[in-house]
């Protein structure tokens, strides 16, 4: 064990050795927090003799959970078996499968993803007769999600809000949405945490079972927890009080999904006997990158005072580039990526381009396609979101839980089997009026007076004979698939029977892109083959809990295009942050909210600290997307926090390399330029793209000269570096 601890720095060793009582580990980016968690688990098991069965480690993504599990197994081998490692959602789903029936949750519940939730909200709005033109389903769903993260039920919603028109709408939709989830025997992502909290609160012996089992609780990325997750953690740690949380307030960037930075900032208040350990040594970034990131983040007020440091070399200066528009921005990125690969040996797969909004990827993608540069777009349509894959999964969910109304309405007429949308609407409306699930309504349509449910025999036939016949045919198909599942057929056999009985493969191949869609279907079959040890419900649960970043492959030699939010937890040799403009980063929505502005600054900090060797901060003077559509932009306020000595002479040249997009770069090296011409205020000049202008000033700049020119028309005032600017005096040949 002494050899194991010798691999850690003093602060890391302190975090590993403190095993009695609450512990807050404030871990800066690149400070080895996953390593510390893994070594802490190994220390508990090998040094203190704690059974892995009594340790729970929680994080936020499946990718992080896999990395943590791999690290622990490297240290402990088979001795790690029995430990609980997973995300909040996966662990809570497991608890609800085992004990959720104590609060009325069916063990075969399905988990609704974002598309399923939106479908159910739209149905709620429609059933309640609410004008969809005045009510955004997304806004309603967001309000419901936020309420659940605060453990506010539909019954309590109005008591906790202001009774505005929107609040009233949310209350009505929340109530109906809750009923529809219950009828479908479904839970959404927020329910997984909220219902576990409810289970622990309402069934003390269940809480006691888990409290007694878990002697040590470790929670990673604690700054990202919401109120419901915090309550869950406190409930589990209630007896032994051995709760270890790891996080960084400076990387709290998810308030839009209800993360509460107060959970980590106030941890010492909530746990007065907590020990605090600071992990401040960074092993990832160069000194220059780290110093620049520190300068940006220290402007925030809501943070723990500390400063990252590193023994790494100073490295290359930051490059701050000001392009003409988003197309030139993209060309610069591609040109520099190729230069890094050729001159510095940095693989494309070790580079990332990061942006604040998804819309910014368009110009980058188009430029990379034209130049034949390989890239991967994180956050694009995921495999499990493709239409044909979602269709098959909807069938599988119905096989596992035929009461799933969202899946039922998705595939009841896919492939077409003579069931019109009007028939579906009538069936759903009738099932609602009778207070029965849609699947039960289908049984009544099919069986009529012979239904085994006596109370159903008295209900009238809701559909016309032709429609009833088509619904009956679908029910027979579905029941035959359910029967195979109940006989415990292997997953791949269930899959094959589904394709055969539904005719879905023939339906797919009849479409123009059928061969491509067939490949996706067969890939899904491979997933079934590779998970034969799971039952269908468990497999569907694992699919539902997959996130965008879970399938990220760091070995692929392609440039990563990714939002700043999605990039947290990753690292790259070179990072290009584009769109460094007011309105994008920081985003315009933060301008009137100091707390949101601090989060935007943290987002910038997260992006900067992903970089190991090279960091580029790029803006465009004109942007045809986003808040400045077609207009002039202003450089991000965050750039002003970076000292010029960290950008270096080379970066300053790039700072003002304005060129015509059609002409391309015309920069001249210092050696070629010789003595730079001096301009005086009032001189008339001509730029190859901006046209005529008048010199405002011309000043020395790191061995060069920066000239400020007021151009005619919309271009306005520009600052240009003389050695790069295609500029001449008016009338000069």
XYZ file of C-alpha atoms in Angstrom:
733
model
C 0.000 0.000 0.000
C 2.922 2.356 0.690
C 4.083 1.735 -2.876
C 0.599 2.574 -4.128
C 0.529 5.872 -2.213
C 4.021 6.768 -3.418
C 2.559 7.308 -6.879
C 0.542 10.259 -5.529
C 1.540 13.814 -4.630
C 1.154 14.956 -0.978
C -2.314 16.483 -1.445
C -3.553 13.384 -3.275
C -2.191 11.160 -0.497
C -4.012 13.286 2.085
C -7.279 12.822 0.178
C -6.771 9.049 0.041
C -5.832 8.630 3.701
C -8.726 10.587 5.237
C -11.374 7.874 5.557
C -13.315 8.828 8.680
C -16.103 11.372 8.233
C -17.019 13.860 5.480
C -14.378 14.864 2.954
C -14.480 17.604 0.324
C -11.847 17.264 -2.405
C -11.576 20.462 -4.448
C -9.940 19.156 -7.603
C -8.936 21.527 -10.364
C -8.914 20.425 -14.010
C -6.140 17.989 -14.833
C -5.295 17.425 -11.163
C -5.796 13.638 -11.214
C -9.138 13.349 -9.417
C -10.113 10.030 -11.038
C -6.742 8.658 -9.987
C -7.386 9.835 -6.424
C -10.849 8.248 -6.281
C -9.507 4.920 -7.559
C -6.611 4.941 -5.081
C -8.972 5.907 -2.268
C -11.131 2.863 -3.038
C -8.025 0.641 -3.160
C -6.882 2.091 0.184
C -10.281 1.383 1.783
C -10.229 -2.215 0.563
C -6.590 -3.208 1.034
C -5.509 -1.075 3.982
C -8.738 -0.842 6.020
C -10.279 -4.144 4.961
C -13.566 -2.594 3.786
C -15.544 -4.942 1.558
C -16.079 -3.527 -1.960
C -19.733 -4.512 -1.479
C -19.978 -1.672 1.049
C -18.582 1.059 -1.246
C -20.591 3.154 -3.713
C -18.965 5.503 -6.234
C -21.223 7.816 -8.233
C -20.516 9.989 -11.253
C -22.466 11.642 -14.069
C -21.648 9.806 -17.307
C -21.294 6.163 -18.253
C -17.912 7.053 -19.773
C -16.643 8.423 -16.439
C -18.068 5.398 -14.602
C -16.245 3.008 -16.981
C -12.973 4.886 -16.519
C -13.376 4.795 -12.745
C -14.173 1.087 -12.786
C -11.159 0.346 -15.004
C -8.845 2.306 -12.692
C -10.122 0.482 -9.600
C -9.776 -2.929 -11.270
C -6.198 -2.079 -12.307
C -5.378 -1.554 -8.639
C -7.459 -4.298 -7.039
C -8.089 -6.913 -9.731
C -10.822 -9.377 -8.752
C -10.906 -7.883 -5.262
C -12.940 -4.991 -6.756
C -15.932 -7.243 -7.510
C -19.107 -6.293 -5.741
C -18.456 -2.552 -5.632
C -21.257 -0.267 -6.872
C -19.937 2.105 -9.556
C -22.280 3.995 -11.841
C -24.154 7.172 -12.660
C -26.824 8.641 -10.420
C -29.463 7.537 -12.916
C -28.219 3.980 -13.424
C -27.845 3.306 -9.693
C -31.270 4.763 -8.909
C -32.835 2.746 -11.743
C -31.338 -0.392 -10.194
C -32.752 0.490 -6.769
C -36.203 1.134 -8.233
C -36.161 -2.191 -10.131
C -35.520 -3.943 -6.828
C -37.661 -1.958 -4.403
C -39.739 0.544 -6.365
C -42.845 -1.652 -6.092
C -43.015 -0.522 -2.444
C -44.245 2.863 -3.757
C -46.233 1.465 -6.685
C -43.595 1.415 -9.438
C -43.907 -1.544 -11.790
C -40.667 -3.557 -12.009
C -40.905 -3.564 -15.814
C -41.013 0.246 -16.087
C -39.522 1.812 -19.199
C -37.391 4.957 -19.172
C -38.585 7.749 -21.441
C -35.921 9.767 -23.247
C -36.219 13.394 -24.344
C -38.228 12.608 -27.491
C -40.641 10.433 -25.515
C -41.100 13.178 -22.926
C -41.820 15.812 -25.563
C -44.340 13.491 -27.194
C -46.129 13.035 -23.893
C -46.109 16.777 -23.156
C -47.593 17.530 -26.595
C -50.283 14.947 -25.928
C -50.987 16.540 -22.543
C -51.317 19.988 -24.132
C -53.662 18.600 -26.774
C -55.848 16.692 -24.320
C -56.149 19.722 -22.038
C -57.292 21.937 -24.903
C -54.387 24.367 -24.431
C -53.485 26.571 -27.400
C -50.143 25.153 -28.673
C -49.365 28.519 -30.313
C -49.191 30.165 -26.892
C -47.473 27.325 -25.074
C -44.065 25.886 -25.928
C -43.853 22.144 -25.118
C -40.132 22.590 -24.521
C -40.697 25.373 -21.984
C -43.338 23.333 -20.165
C -41.102 20.265 -20.078
C -38.205 22.381 -18.819
C -40.345 23.763 -15.984
C -41.478 20.256 -15.025
C -37.911 18.964 -15.088
C -36.754 21.842 -12.908
C -39.590 21.157 -10.452
C -38.652 17.479 -10.224
C -35.019 18.363 -9.604
C -36.289 20.374 -6.622
C -38.473 17.414 -5.504
C -41.629 19.425 -6.214
C -44.517 17.135 -7.192
C -47.373 18.113 -9.499
C -49.645 18.443 -6.463
C -47.274 20.924 -4.840
C -46.348 22.847 -7.975
C -48.676 25.834 -7.591
C -47.904 26.184 -3.891
C -44.261 26.794 -4.832
C -44.903 29.182 -7.734
C -46.506 32.547 -8.481
C -49.778 31.470 -10.104
C -48.928 33.225 -13.378
C -50.614 32.095 -16.592
C -47.564 29.972 -17.440
C -47.490 28.464 -13.946
C -51.131 27.454 -14.302
C -50.403 25.832 -17.669
C -47.379 23.975 -16.259
C -49.427 22.770 -13.288
C -52.156 21.325 -15.522
C -49.672 19.751 -17.933
C -47.517 18.404 -15.079
C -50.562 16.691 -13.539
C -51.647 15.118 -16.830
C -48.048 14.222 -17.763
C -47.685 12.425 -14.422
C -50.881 10.459 -15.052
C -49.734 9.473 -18.543
C -46.365 8.286 -17.222
C -48.143 6.182 -14.615
C -50.520 4.671 -17.197
C -47.560 3.827 -19.422
C -45.616 2.299 -16.515
C -42.835 4.687 -17.430
C -40.390 6.986 -15.661
C -38.483 9.910 -17.126
C -34.863 10.707 -16.219
C -35.829 13.079 -13.413
C -38.148 10.451 -11.942
C -35.246 8.066 -11.425
C -33.804 10.388 -8.771
C -37.073 11.845 -7.502
C -38.756 8.449 -7.023
C -35.692 7.044 -5.262
C -35.815 9.986 -2.852
C -39.526 9.290 -2.370
C -38.813 5.596 -1.764
C -36.185 6.403 0.859
C -38.461 8.949 2.537
C -41.666 6.904 2.584
C -40.276 3.407 3.205
C -37.761 3.666 6.074
C -36.753 0.006 6.010
C -35.629 0.323 2.377
C -33.525 3.373 3.237
C -32.116 1.496 6.226
C -31.135 -1.419 3.971
C -29.044 0.777 1.668
C -27.669 2.977 4.456
C -26.461 -0.091 6.322
C -24.916 -1.601 3.215
C -22.908 1.399 2.049
C -20.287 2.328 4.602
C -18.516 4.688 2.173
C -20.086 6.954 -0.456
C -17.950 8.728 -3.081
C -19.466 11.278 -5.470
C -17.539 12.693 -8.423
C -18.336 16.032 -10.187
C -20.213 17.194 -7.100
C -20.575 20.713 -8.492
C -22.994 19.263 -11.060
C -25.488 17.830 -8.548
C -29.004 19.221 -8.261
C -31.132 19.385 -5.118
C -32.684 15.931 -5.622
C -29.252 14.310 -6.049
C -27.962 16.134 -2.982
C -30.892 14.875 -0.880
C -30.257 11.348 -2.188
C -26.596 11.566 -1.130
C -27.429 12.878 2.336
C -30.008 10.133 2.830
C -27.504 7.403 1.981
C -24.746 8.909 4.132
C -27.057 9.437 7.086
C -25.684 6.714 9.393
C -21.947 6.417 8.796
C -21.404 9.984 7.517
C -18.498 8.754 5.381
C -19.309 10.875 2.359
C -16.466 11.931 0.079
C -17.340 14.454 -2.632
C -14.993 15.534 -5.407
C -15.541 18.575 -7.555
C -14.586 22.040 -8.676
C -16.849 25.108 -8.325
C -14.948 26.697 -11.218
C -16.307 23.972 -13.508
C -19.980 24.285 -12.550
C -21.581 24.874 -15.974
C -24.908 23.039 -15.891
C -27.363 25.322 -14.081
C -29.615 25.042 -17.152
C -30.227 21.449 -16.149
C -30.720 22.422 -12.492
C -27.193 21.842 -11.170
C -26.779 23.885 -7.988
C -23.303 25.284 -7.297
C -24.339 25.864 -3.671
C -24.096 22.125 -3.038
C -20.307 22.281 -3.235
C -19.813 25.853 -2.012
C -21.884 25.149 1.136
C -20.666 21.596 1.785
C -18.608 22.689 4.792
C -21.652 24.430 6.246
C -23.829 21.341 5.810
C -21.058 19.069 7.124
C -19.258 21.173 9.772
C -16.765 18.408 10.562
C -15.761 18.002 6.908
C -12.097 17.945 5.969
C -11.148 19.916 2.842
C -8.286 18.893 0.542
C -7.180 21.039 -2.405
C -5.808 19.342 -5.516
C -4.103 22.256 -7.261
C -1.250 20.648 -9.203
C -2.221 20.339 -12.850
C -0.684 17.527 -14.912
C -2.389 18.385 -18.190
C -1.705 21.875 -19.467
C 1.326 24.020 -20.156
C 2.190 26.848 -17.759
C 1.047 29.422 -20.291
C -2.369 27.862 -20.833
C -2.869 27.425 -17.095
C -1.866 31.014 -16.312
C -4.280 32.357 -18.932
C -7.128 30.194 -17.600
C -6.416 31.356 -14.049
C -6.564 34.989 -15.162
C -9.984 34.412 -16.713
C -11.578 32.548 -13.790
C -10.299 34.688 -10.919
C -12.649 37.484 -12.020
C -15.545 35.408 -10.626
C -16.776 36.001 -7.074
C -18.672 32.749 -6.355
C -15.721 30.427 -6.057
C -13.221 28.872 -3.664
C -10.026 30.897 -3.632
C -7.198 28.791 -5.036
C -4.809 28.703 -7.985
C -3.744 25.839 -10.182
C -0.039 25.335 -10.801
C 2.029 22.940 -12.856
C 5.541 21.639 -13.279
C 4.963 21.379 -17.038
C 6.941 23.592 -19.406
C 5.724 27.062 -20.393
C 4.963 25.802 -23.880
C 3.752 27.786 -26.878
C 1.968 31.123 -26.435
C -1.788 31.312 -26.881
C -2.982 32.355 -30.331
C -5.735 34.960 -30.452
C -7.094 35.203 -33.978
C -9.560 37.715 -35.376
C -11.100 36.486 -38.629
C -13.344 38.360 -41.039
C -16.361 36.023 -40.724
C -17.244 32.470 -39.699
C -16.052 31.077 -43.026
C -12.595 32.603 -42.663
C -12.655 31.447 -39.043
C -13.211 27.883 -40.273
C -10.495 28.165 -42.946
C -7.991 29.383 -40.382
C -8.832 26.454 -38.099
C -8.349 23.931 -40.913
C -5.116 25.519 -42.119
C -3.688 25.541 -38.610
C -4.795 21.953 -37.947
C -2.855 20.801 -40.996
C 0.168 22.866 -39.925
C 0.100 21.352 -36.427
C -0.016 17.873 -37.901
C 2.820 18.557 -40.329
C 5.127 20.789 -38.282
C 4.460 19.772 -34.674
C 3.361 16.156 -35.047
C -0.021 16.713 -33.358
C -2.546 14.183 -34.701
C -5.921 15.439 -35.903
C -7.436 13.006 -33.412
C -5.726 14.950 -30.604
C -7.369 18.229 -31.648
C -10.781 19.680 -30.852
C -12.778 22.660 -32.062
C -15.143 23.914 -29.354
C -18.065 26.320 -29.584
C -20.867 27.718 -27.449
C -23.822 26.772 -29.662
C -24.424 23.821 -31.985
C -25.227 26.143 -34.910
C -21.575 27.211 -35.037
C -20.518 23.803 -36.349
C -22.031 24.375 -39.810
C -19.232 26.522 -41.278
C -16.616 24.231 -39.743
C -18.239 21.096 -41.168
C -18.627 22.571 -44.642
C -15.004 23.705 -44.751
C -13.701 20.359 -43.491
C -15.787 18.491 -46.062
C -14.385 20.660 -48.875
C -10.833 20.091 -47.669
C -11.309 16.364 -47.096
C -10.462 16.705 -43.406
C -11.868 13.898 -41.221
C -13.961 15.051 -38.260
C -16.428 13.654 -35.730
C -19.337 15.730 -34.536
C -20.145 15.039 -30.895
C -23.801 15.694 -30.194
C -25.024 14.920 -33.721
C -27.779 12.384 -34.285
C -26.800 9.496 -32.090
C -27.122 5.905 -33.215
C -30.040 5.303 -30.850
C -31.834 8.415 -32.129
C -31.959 7.273 -35.774
C -35.503 6.648 -36.968
C -35.206 2.967 -37.760
C -33.355 2.256 -34.501
C -35.977 4.115 -32.466
C -38.727 2.174 -34.250
C -37.180 -1.193 -33.367
C -36.543 -0.086 -29.802
C -40.181 1.042 -29.539
C -41.263 -2.500 -30.516
C -38.839 -3.955 -27.950
C -40.167 -1.646 -25.250
C -43.720 -2.751 -26.026
C -42.634 -6.374 -25.731
C -41.173 -5.643 -22.287
C -44.031 -3.327 -21.272
C -47.122 -3.246 -23.526
C -48.578 -0.349 -21.502
C -45.948 2.032 -22.954
C -48.284 4.402 -24.801
C -45.533 6.482 -26.462
C -43.983 3.417 -28.081
C -47.436 2.120 -29.010
C -48.437 5.257 -30.886
C -45.032 5.336 -32.616
C -45.204 1.885 -34.218
C -48.865 0.829 -34.244
C -48.923 1.613 -37.971
C -45.217 1.112 -38.817
C -44.966 -0.547 -41.257
C -48.377 0.541 -42.532
C -51.088 -1.937 -41.517
C -54.265 0.026 -42.140
C -54.443 1.858 -38.821
C -54.976 5.541 -39.568
C -53.967 8.408 -37.318
C -57.662 9.056 -36.788
C -58.086 5.512 -35.466
C -55.143 5.982 -33.109
C -56.570 9.293 -31.866
C -59.988 7.724 -31.292
C -58.444 4.791 -29.430
C -56.368 7.075 -27.192
C -59.294 9.433 -26.555
C -61.604 6.544 -25.683
C -59.045 4.914 -23.375
C -58.684 8.251 -21.570
C -62.447 8.647 -21.176
C -62.680 5.176 -19.654
C -59.607 5.605 -17.458
C -57.830 2.591 -18.958
C -54.421 2.230 -20.673
C -54.304 2.099 -24.479
C -53.155 -1.540 -24.390
C -56.202 -2.501 -22.317
C -58.387 -0.566 -24.756
C -56.916 -2.599 -27.617
C -57.700 -5.811 -25.749
C -61.305 -4.724 -25.397
C -61.509 -3.846 -29.081
C -60.130 -7.280 -29.955
C -61.917 -9.491 -27.405
C -65.151 -7.591 -26.903
C -67.574 -9.373 -24.526
C -65.168 -12.294 -24.152
C -62.642 -10.134 -22.326
C -61.520 -11.755 -19.083
C -61.960 -8.382 -17.370
C -65.663 -8.307 -16.368
C -65.741 -4.549 -15.882
C -64.549 -4.101 -19.459
C -67.397 -6.189 -20.887
C -69.836 -3.369 -20.252
C -67.893 -0.813 -22.315
C -69.051 0.047 -25.855
C -67.021 -0.741 -28.980
C -65.068 2.462 -29.754
C -63.984 1.729 -33.359
C -65.595 0.922 -36.667
C -65.321 -2.761 -37.718
C -62.566 -2.219 -40.298
C -60.428 -0.192 -37.889
C -61.129 -2.675 -35.079
C -59.936 -5.529 -37.303
C -56.646 -3.746 -38.051
C -56.076 -2.987 -34.351
C -56.846 -6.624 -33.475
C -54.272 -7.806 -36.013
C -51.621 -5.578 -34.444
C -52.540 -6.774 -30.950
C -52.165 -10.414 -32.037
C -48.741 -9.615 -33.498
C -47.668 -7.831 -30.311
C -48.958 -10.571 -28.017
C -47.097 -13.234 -29.985
C -43.859 -11.302 -29.488
C -44.628 -10.823 -25.794
C -45.214 -14.563 -25.477
C -41.705 -15.242 -26.840
C -40.238 -12.827 -24.310
C -42.157 -14.517 -21.485
C -40.649 -17.853 -22.574
C -37.229 -16.235 -21.987
C -36.076 -16.506 -25.595
C -32.560 -15.107 -26.159
C -32.480 -11.439 -27.113
C -31.279 -12.081 -30.665
C -34.152 -14.538 -31.243
C -36.655 -11.978 -29.975
C -35.072 -9.468 -32.349
C -35.288 -11.812 -35.356
C -38.908 -12.695 -34.568
C -39.724 -8.994 -34.376
C -38.252 -8.294 -37.823
C -40.000 -11.301 -39.339
C -43.467 -10.751 -37.854
C -43.574 -6.988 -38.357
C -42.021 -7.041 -41.841
C -39.858 -4.123 -40.754
C -36.776 -5.119 -42.765
C -38.752 -5.338 -46.021
C -40.310 -1.979 -45.176
C -36.837 -0.492 -44.642
C -35.367 -1.864 -47.867
C -38.261 -0.390 -49.865
C -36.975 3.117 -49.038
C -34.353 5.053 -50.999
C -31.787 4.869 -48.194
C -32.832 1.360 -47.190
C -29.388 -0.231 -47.348
C -27.918 2.335 -44.961
C -30.844 1.912 -42.577
C -30.494 -1.872 -42.809
C -26.898 -1.541 -41.598
C -28.133 0.359 -38.551
C -30.736 -2.323 -37.829
C -28.120 -5.058 -38.058
C -25.828 -3.039 -35.795
C -28.646 -3.013 -33.246
C -28.901 -6.781 -33.622
C -25.196 -6.989 -32.784
C -25.934 -5.084 -29.584
C -28.531 -7.745 -28.746
C -26.047 -10.548 -29.468
C -23.387 -8.943 -27.297
C -25.729 -8.607 -24.323
C -27.268 -12.067 -24.140
C -26.640 -12.097 -20.392
C -29.128 -9.272 -19.836
C -32.885 -9.531 -19.833
C -34.785 -7.248 -22.200
C -35.706 -4.661 -19.557
C -32.096 -4.360 -18.401
C -30.855 -3.936 -21.975
C -33.445 -1.250 -22.724
C -32.489 0.521 -19.511
C -28.808 0.589 -20.469
C -29.706 2.006 -23.897
C -31.945 4.683 -22.390
C -29.155 5.908 -20.104
C -26.545 6.342 -22.866
C -25.430 9.961 -23.355
C -23.726 11.721 -26.275
C -20.252 11.516 -24.792
C -20.435 7.841 -23.769
C -19.354 6.578 -27.202
C -16.573 9.119 -27.661
C -13.534 7.370 -29.175
C -10.248 9.119 -28.394
C -8.316 6.761 -30.711
C -10.014 7.928 -33.901
C -7.761 10.190 -36.001
C -10.398 12.795 -36.730
C -10.859 16.331 -35.435
C -13.484 16.545 -32.692
C -16.208 19.185 -33.128
C -17.924 19.644 -29.784
C -19.799 22.154 -27.653
C -18.031 23.566 -24.627
C -20.628 21.979 -22.355
C -20.009 18.513 -23.783
C -16.223 18.885 -23.636
C -15.941 18.838 -19.847
C -14.005 15.768 -18.758
C -12.041 15.511 -22.014
C -8.552 16.688 -22.940
C -6.754 17.407 -26.214
C -3.270 18.348 -27.333
C -4.704 21.334 -29.212
C -7.964 23.204 -28.617
C -9.563 25.805 -30.893
C -12.284 27.858 -29.196
C -14.264 29.659 -31.900
C -16.861 32.392 -31.524
C -15.058 34.326 -28.780
C -17.539 37.181 -29.094
C -19.989 39.049 -26.925
C -23.368 37.395 -27.425
C -21.867 33.949 -28.042
C -19.327 33.554 -25.233
C -20.590 35.008 -23.013
C -24.011 34.192 -24.401
C -26.467 37.039 -24.757
C -28.863 35.379 -22.292
C -26.356 35.996 -19.493
C -25.998 39.754 -19.968
C -28.624 40.751 -17.387
C -27.888 38.009 -14.868
C -24.626 38.188 -12.849
C -24.881 34.516 -11.817
C -25.311 33.411 -15.430
C -22.403 35.627 -16.473
C -20.205 33.885 -13.905
C -21.275 30.538 -15.344
C -20.338 31.725 -18.844
C -16.898 32.609 -17.484
C -16.638 29.130 -15.955
C -17.591 27.676 -19.338
C -14.738 29.591 -20.965
C -12.404 28.303 -18.233
C -13.507 24.717 -18.842
C -12.766 25.054 -22.552
C -9.329 26.583 -21.992
C -8.287 23.895 -19.506
C -9.076 21.082 -21.955
C -5.887 22.046 -23.839
C -2.538 20.423 -23.128
C -0.106 22.068 -25.568
C -1.869 24.477 -27.877
C -4.790 26.873 -27.302
C -6.407 29.079 -29.949
C -9.067 31.674 -29.118
C -10.793 32.861 -32.295
C -13.472 35.420 -33.121
C -15.091 36.747 -36.283
C -15.780 40.435 -37.017
C -18.917 39.491 -38.933
C -21.094 36.508 -38.130
C -24.096 35.493 -40.198
C -25.504 33.226 -37.507
C -26.595 33.735 -33.941
C -27.250 37.061 -32.241
C -25.200 39.205 -34.680
C -26.770 37.857 -37.870
C -24.826 39.682 -40.593
C -23.622 42.432 -38.250
C -20.424 43.485 -36.549
C -19.332 41.688 -33.407
C -17.419 42.675 -30.304
C -14.629 40.563 -28.885
C -15.481 38.524 -25.795
C -14.812 40.277 -22.498
C -12.967 37.121 -21.415
C -10.180 37.819 -23.907
C -9.438 41.058 -22.090
C -8.462 39.106 -18.969
C -5.578 37.387 -20.773
C -2.244 39.244 -20.448
C -0.626 40.073 -23.762
C 2.659 38.491 -22.656
C 0.899 35.096 -22.649
C -0.140 35.494 -26.272
C 3.338 36.335 -27.491
C 4.440 38.076 -30.692
C 3.239 35.254 -32.923
C -0.218 35.376 -31.414
C -0.382 39.143 -31.819
C 0.257 38.788 -35.551
C -2.638 36.369 -35.799
C -4.777 38.738 -33.748
C -5.232 41.101 -36.691
C -4.771 38.978 -39.787
C -7.761 40.392 -41.645
C -7.875 39.304 -45.280
C -10.433 39.053 -47.995
C -12.095 35.626 -47.845
C -11.708 35.366 -51.595
C -8.022 36.249 -51.671
C -6.760 34.269 -48.691
C -3.875 35.066 -46.315
C -1.254 37.497 -47.617
C 0.853 37.774 -44.484
C 4.490 38.720 -44.794
C 7.061 37.544 -42.270
C 8.987 40.074 -40.200
C 12.181 39.193 -42.023
C 10.533 39.866 -45.404
C 8.799 43.026 -44.271
C 11.935 44.878 -43.173
C 11.156 48.306 -41.755
C 7.397 48.660 -41.458
C 5.865 51.817 -42.963
C 4.568 54.326 -40.451
C 1.145 55.878 -41.042
C -0.092 59.040 -39.402
C -3.592 59.935 -38.323
C -5.666 61.406 -41.133
C -3.985 59.541 -44.015
C -6.294 57.913 -46.547
C -5.696 54.193 -47.100
C -7.194 51.304 -49.074
C -7.708 47.730 -47.821
C -8.190 44.894 -50.339
C -11.461 43.900 -48.685
C -12.654 46.720 -46.433
C -12.040 49.399 -49.081
C -11.187 53.050 -48.365
C -10.575 54.348 -44.867
C -8.884 57.030 -42.773
C -6.073 56.252 -40.321
C -7.035 56.946 -36.714
C -3.755 55.886 -35.112
C -0.652 53.737 -35.662
C 1.190 52.376 -32.619
C 4.104 49.964 -31.888
C 3.020 46.381 -31.084
C 5.644 43.757 -30.080
C 8.051 44.698 -32.873
C 5.217 45.360 -35.302
C 2.684 48.175 -35.605
C -1.070 48.157 -34.993
C -2.990 50.576 -37.186
C -6.536 51.685 -36.396
C -8.556 52.613 -39.475
C -12.080 54.007 -39.849
C -13.427 52.377 -43.019
C -16.381 53.626 -45.011
C -19.815 52.046 -44.756
C -20.682 49.092 -42.543
C -17.123 47.960 -41.883
C -16.479 50.737 -39.381
C -13.340 50.913 -37.257
C -10.802 48.075 -37.504
C -7.500 47.378 -35.785
C -4.971 45.782 -38.142
C -1.420 44.510 -37.776
C 0.664 46.085 -40.509
C 2.781 43.038 -41.361
C -0.426 41.107 -42.124
C -2.836 43.750 -43.385
C -3.218 44.082 -47.204
C -3.176 47.870 -46.832
C -1.941 50.704 -49.093
C -2.084 54.470 -49.146
C -4.810 55.798 -51.402
C -3.388 56.263 -54.909
C -0.349 54.109 -54.143
C 0.430 51.415 -56.751
